[in-house]
Coordinates of C-alpha atoms in Angstrom, one line a residue:
X1161 CA 15.5 19.4 -28.5
X1162 CA 13.3 22.0 -25.6
X1163 CA 13.0 20.6 -22.5
X1164 CA 10.3 21.0 -20.0
X1165 CA 9.8 20.0 -16.5
X1166 CA 6.5 19.0 -15.1
X1167 CA 4.5 20.2 -12.2
X1168 CA 5.2 17.6 -9.0
X1169 CA 1.7 17.1 -9.5
X1170 CA 2.0 13.1 -7.6
X1171 CA 2.9 15.2 -4.9
X1172 CA 1.4 16.9 -2.4
X1173 CA 1.8 21.0 -2.9
X1174 CA 1.0 24.2 -1.1
X1175 CA 0.1 27.1 -3.2
X1176 CA 3.0 28.9 -2.1
X1177 CA 4.8 26.2 -4.3
X1178 CA 2.9 25.7 -7.0
X1179 CA 3.3 29.6 -7.1
X1180 CA 7.4 29.6 -7.2
X1181 CA 6.9 26.6 -9.5
X1182 CA 5.0 28.0 -11.4
X1183 CA 6.5 31.8 -11.8
X1184 CA 10.7 29.7 -11.9
X1185 CA 9.3 28.1 -15.1
X1186 CA 7.8 30.6 -16.9
X1187 CA 10.8 32.6 -16.3
X1188 CA 12.8 29.5 -18.1
X1189 CA 14.5 28.4 -20.0
X1190 CA 12.3 25.7 -20.5
X1191 CA 10.1 25.0 -23.3
X1192 CA 6.7 23.2 -21.8
X1193 CA 5.1 23.1 -17.8
X1194 CA 3.2 19.7 -17.9
X1195 CA 1.0 18.3 -16.0
X1196 CA 0.1 14.4 -15.4
X1197 CA -2.8 12.4 -14.6
X1198 CA -3.3 10.5 -11.9
X1199 CA -6.8 9.5 -9.6
X1200 CA -6.6 7.0 -6.6
X1201 CA -3.0 8.9 -5.3
X1202 CA -2.3 11.8 -3.3
X1203 CA -2.3 13.6 -7.2
X1204 CA -3.4 17.3 -7.0
X1205 CA -6.3 16.6 -10.1
X1206 CA -4.8 17.8 -13.3
X1207 CA -8.0 20.6 -14.7
X1208 CA -7.5 21.8 -11.3
X1209 CA -3.5 22.0 -11.5
X1210 CA -3.7 22.9 -15.3
X1211 CA -6.0 25.7 -14.8
X1212 CA -3.9 27.5 -12.1
X1213 CA -0.6 26.7 -14.5
X1214 CA -2.5 28.6 -16.7
X1215 CA -2.9 31.5 -15.1
X1216 CA 0.5 32.2 -12.4
X1217 CA 2.3 30.9 -16.5
X1218 CA 2.4 34.0 -19.3
X1219 CA 4.7 32.5 -21.5
X1220 CA 5.4 28.9 -21.6
X1221 CA 4.0 25.6 -22.8
X1222 CA 1.9 23.7 -21.3
X1223 CA 0.6 20.2 -21.3
X1224 CA -1.3 17.5 -20.3
X1225 CA 1.2 14.8 -19.7
X1226 CA -1.1 12.8 -19.6
X1227 CA -5.0 13.0 -19.0
X1228 CA -6.2 9.4 -19.1
X1229 CA -9.3 9.9 -21.1
X1230 CA -11.1 7.1 -21.2
X1231 CA -11.8 7.9 -17.4
X1232 CA -13.6 10.3 -18.1
X1233 CA -16.4 12.7 -20.7
X1234 CA -14.7 13.6 -23.8
X1235 CA -17.1 16.1 -23.7
X1236 CA -16.2 17.1 -20.1
X1237 CA -12.7 17.3 -20.7
X1238 CA -13.1 18.8 -23.9
X1239 CA -14.4 21.7 -21.9
X1240 CA -11.8 21.6 -19.7
X1241 CA -9.5 21.3 -22.1
X1242 CA -11.4 24.4 -24.3
X1243 CA -11.3 26.6 -21.3
X1244 CA -7.3 26.7 -20.2
X1245 CA -6.6 27.0 -24.3
X1246 CA -7.6 30.0 -23.5
X1247 CA -7.0 30.7 -20.1
X1248 CA -3.7 30.6 -21.7
X1249 CA -3.9 32.3 -24.3
X1250 CA -3.3 29.5 -26.9
X1251 CA -0.4 28.0 -25.8
X1252 CA -1.8 24.4 -24.9
X1253 CA -1.0 20.5 -26.0
X1254 CA -3.5 18.5 -24.5
X1255 CA -1.3 14.6 -24.4
X1256 CA -3.6 11.2 -24.2
X1257 CA -4.2 7.8 -23.3
X1258 CA -5.5 4.5 -21.5
X1259 CA -3.6 4.3 -18.7
X1260 CA -2.9 0.8 -16.3
X1261 CA -4.7 1.8 -13.3
X1262 CA -8.0 0.0 -13.1
X1263 CA -8.8 1.5 -9.7
X1264 CA -8.7 4.8 -11.6
X1265 CA -10.7 3.6 -13.1
X1266 CA -13.2 1.8 -11.0
X1267 CA -13.0 5.2 -8.5
X1268 CA -14.5 8.0 -10.4
X1269 CA -16.8 4.4 -12.4
X1270 CA -15.8 4.1 -15.6
X1271 CA -15.3 0.9 -17.7
X1272 CA -11.7 -0.6 -18.7
X1273 CA -12.6 -2.4 -21.9
X1274 CA -12.2 -1.5 -25.2
X1275 CA -9.8 0.9 -23.7
X1276 CA -7.7 2.4 -26.8
X1277 CA -10.9 1.6 -29.2
X1278 CA -13.3 4.3 -26.5
X1279 CA -10.7 6.5 -27.4
X1280 CA -9.7 7.4 -31.2
X1281 CA -14.4 7.5 -30.2
X1282 CA -13.5 10.2 -27.5
X1283 CA -10.8 11.5 -29.9
X1284 CA -13.5 12.5 -32.7
X1285 CA -15.4 13.9 -30.6
X1286 CA -14.3 15.9 -28.7
X1287 CA -12.7 18.0 -32.6
X1288 CA -16.4 18.1 -33.3
X1289 CA -16.8 20.4 -30.4
X1290 CA -13.5 22.0 -30.7
X1291 CA -15.1 22.8 -33.7
X1292 CA -17.7 24.4 -31.9
X1293 CA -21.0 21.4 -33.2
X1294 CA -23.3 19.9 -31.6
X1295 CA -22.5 17.2 -28.7
X1296 CA -26.3 16.6 -29.8
X1297 CA -28.9 17.1 -32.1
X1298 CA -31.1 20.1 -30.7
X1299 CA -28.4 20.9 -27.4
X1300 CA -26.6 24.4 -28.0
X1301 CA -22.4 24.0 -29.0
X1302 CA -19.9 23.7 -25.5
X1303 CA -18.2 26.4 -25.4
X1304 CA -15.9 28.3 -24.7
X1305 CA -14.5 28.1 -28.2
X1306 CA -10.9 27.0 -28.5
X1307 CA -8.1 29.9 -28.8
X1308 CA -6.0 27.2 -30.6
X1309 CA -8.0 26.9 -34.3
X1310 CA -9.3 23.0 -34.2
X1311 CA -8.7 22.7 -30.9
X1312 CA -5.3 22.5 -29.0
X1313 CA -3.3 19.6 -30.9
X1314 CA -3.2 16.3 -30.1
X1315 CA -0.1 13.9 -28.5
X1316 CA -0.5 10.5 -27.7
X1317 CA 1.1 9.7 -25.4
X1318 CA 1.6 5.1 -26.4
X1319 CA 4.6 3.1 -25.7
X1320 CA 3.9 -0.1 -27.5
X1321 CA 3.1 -0.6 -32.1
X1322 CA -0.5 -1.6 -32.2
X1323 CA -1.6 1.7 -29.5
X1324 CA 1.4 4.1 -32.1
X1325 CA -0.2 3.1 -35.1
X1326 CA -3.6 4.1 -33.7
X1327 CA -1.9 7.2 -32.2
X1328 CA -0.8 7.5 -36.4
X1329 CA -4.0 8.4 -37.7
X1330 CA -4.8 11.2 -35.2
X1331 CA -2.0 12.8 -33.2
X1332 CA 0.6 15.3 -33.9
X1333 CA 2.9 12.8 -32.2
X1334 CA 3.4 10.7 -28.9
X1335 CA 4.6 11.4 -25.6
X1336 CA 6.5 7.4 -25.4
X1337 CA 10.0 5.7 -24.9
X1338 CA 9.4 6.5 -21.5
X1339 CA 12.7 5.3 -19.9
X1340 CA 14.3 5.4 -16.0
X1341 CA 17.9 6.4 -16.9
X1342 CA 17.5 8.3 -20.8
X1343 CA 19.9 4.8 -22.1
X1344 CA 19.5 6.0 -25.6
X1345 CA 19.3 2.1 -28.1
X1346 CA 15.8 2.4 -25.7
X1347 CA 14.6 6.0 -27.0
X1348 CA 16.0 4.9 -30.6
X1349 CA 13.6 2.0 -30.3
X1350 CA 10.7 3.3 -29.4
X1351 CA 11.4 7.0 -31.5
X1352 CA 11.8 4.6 -34.5
X1353 CA 8.5 2.5 -33.8
X1354 CA 7.0 6.2 -34.1
X1355 CA 8.5 7.2 -37.6
X1356 CA 7.5 3.6 -38.5
X1357 CA 3.7 3.9 -37.9
X1358 CA 3.5 7.3 -38.9
X1359 CA 5.7 6.7 -43.3
X1360 CA 2.6 3.2 -42.7
X1361 CA -0.4 5.5 -42.1
X1362 CA 0.3 8.0 -45.0
X1363 CA 2.1 10.8 -42.9
X1364 CA 4.0 13.6 -44.4
X1365 CA 4.8 15.8 -41.3
X1366 CA 7.4 14.3 -39.0
X1367 CA 5.1 13.0 -35.5
X1368 CA 7.2 15.6 -32.6
X1369 CA 8.8 13.1 -29.9
X1370 CA 8.8 13.7 -26.4
X1371 CA 9.4 11.8 -23.7
X1372 CA 9.7 12.0 -19.5
X1373 CA 12.1 11.2 -17.0
X1374 CA 11.9 11.5 -13.3
X1375 CA 15.3 12.6 -11.7
X1376 CA 16.1 13.9 -9.1
X1377 CA 20.1 15.7 -7.7
X1378 CA 20.9 17.4 -4.4
X1379 CA 21.7 16.0 -1.0
X1380 CA 19.3 13.0 -0.5
X1381 CA 19.4 12.8 -4.5
X1382 CA 19.0 9.0 -4.5
X1383 CA 16.7 8.0 -1.7
X1384 CA 14.6 10.0 -3.0
X1385 CA 14.5 8.9 -6.6
X1386 CA 14.6 6.0 -5.2
X1387 CA 11.7 5.6 -2.6
X1388 CA 9.2 8.0 -5.6
X1389 CA 9.0 5.3 -8.3
X1390 CA 7.9 2.8 -5.4
X1391 CA 4.9 4.9 -4.7
X1392 CA 4.5 5.1 -8.0
X1393 CA 4.2 1.9 -8.9
X1394 CA 3.6 -0.1 -6.3
X1395 CA 0.4 0.6 -7.3
X1396 CA 0.8 -2.6 -9.6
X1397 CA 2.4 -5.1 -6.4
X1398 CA 5.2 -4.6 -4.1
X1399 CA 7.6 -6.9 -5.9
X1400 CA 6.9 -4.1 -8.7
X1401 CA 7.1 -1.7 -6.3
X1402 CA 10.8 -2.9 -5.3
X1403 CA 12.2 -3.8 -8.8
X1404 CA 11.0 0.0 -9.6
X1405 CA 12.9 2.0 -7.1
X1406 CA 15.9 -0.4 -7.5
X1407 CA 15.4 -0.1 -11.2
X1408 CA 15.8 4.2 -11.9
X1409 CA 18.9 6.2 -12.8
X1410 CA 18.4 9.1 -12.6
X1411 CA 19.6 10.8 -9.6
X1412 CA 22.5 13.3 -9.4
X1413 CA 24.2 15.9 -11.1
X1414 CA 25.7 13.6 -13.9
X1415 CA 23.2 11.0 -13.7
X1416 CA 20.8 14.2 -15.1
X1417 CA 23.7 14.5 -17.2
X1418 CA 24.5 12.1 -19.4
X1419 CA 20.0 11.0 -19.7
X1420 CA 19.4 14.6 -21.1
X1421 CA 22.7 14.8 -23.6
X1422 CA 21.9 10.1 -24.3
X1423 CA 17.4 10.9 -25.1
X1424 CA 18.2 14.1 -26.9
X1425 CA 21.2 12.2 -29.3
X1426 CA 18.6 9.8 -30.0
X1427 CA 17.3 12.4 -31.8
X1428 CA 13.5 13.9 -29.6
X1429 CA 12.1 16.6 -29.9
X1430 CA 11.1 17.5 -25.8
X1431 CA 12.4 16.1 -22.8
X1432 CA 9.7 16.9 -20.0
X1433 CA 11.9 16.3 -16.3
X1434 CA 9.6 15.2 -13.3
X1435 CA 10.5 16.1 -10.6
X1436 CA 10.6 14.4 -7.2
X1437 CA 10.1 16.5 -4.3
X1438 CA 8.1 19.8 -4.1
X1439 CA 10.6 22.0 -3.4
X1440 CA 11.2 24.9 -5.8
X1441 CA 14.5 24.5 -5.1
X1442 CA 14.4 21.8 -7.4
X1443 CA 14.1 24.3 -10.7
X1444 CA 17.5 26.4 -9.0
X1445 CA 19.9 22.3 -8.6
X1446 CA 18.6 21.6 -12.0
X1447 CA 19.3 24.1 -13.9
X1448 CA 23.0 24.4 -12.4
X1449 CA 23.2 20.5 -12.7
X1450 CA 22.8 21.0 -16.4
X1451 CA 24.7 24.9 -17.2
X1452 CA 21.0 27.0 -18.2

């Protein structure tokens, strides 16, 4: 299983912290560096943070986890991602999903209806753009051309059986099985749904199976993790925010090791660790906890 790191995009951070995170992650042992997206939140803009990561790294693969594709124009996203693919010399994987926060859609004037169907259509549009086809008759193609033939690989951020079945028609894998504690049975059950969908779709190649987990290590690990979970989920109401704050469990070195081992044992190809601090020293604490 590849171990990967997520930028602290959801927390306001400085230029110096951005430099430190990108350079330290690029030094290893991380396989990928991921950037998530939210709109009505103090998070950094995904394409801006991703572009910075492309310029500040040389080795590590870059991921979006995930672009809320139906909230955006497909041609614009295709151009942004092709640009990052060129800036990173072909190191980009594009995770896309529909999200579940209507506020993010409303904030930028996007419709919330028919999200999955729209995303299926948008994926086809993006691939046409990456293939050099013009967006409409008489138009010039939308560049730049991506480094990777056909464009960056696409991964679906999907959880339910219906959305996974749709993703099996166009994605190379699924970034799902989201877990608060790394429970092996929960993660394996989600992977079973994905693999079943791939077989039902007649796919011969196995899906790339990835997931993410919020974590914290250090003296204030438990308090920090619970505060992060509450702040992130309170958009769904006070009760949900409090429930999530009490449910997160990956705080401290022992808990992190158990979660990583369980997710690896469940058959994950890649695990994205999601930090809950902007302090670059968390990377040193994480490596020490995992012995890597």
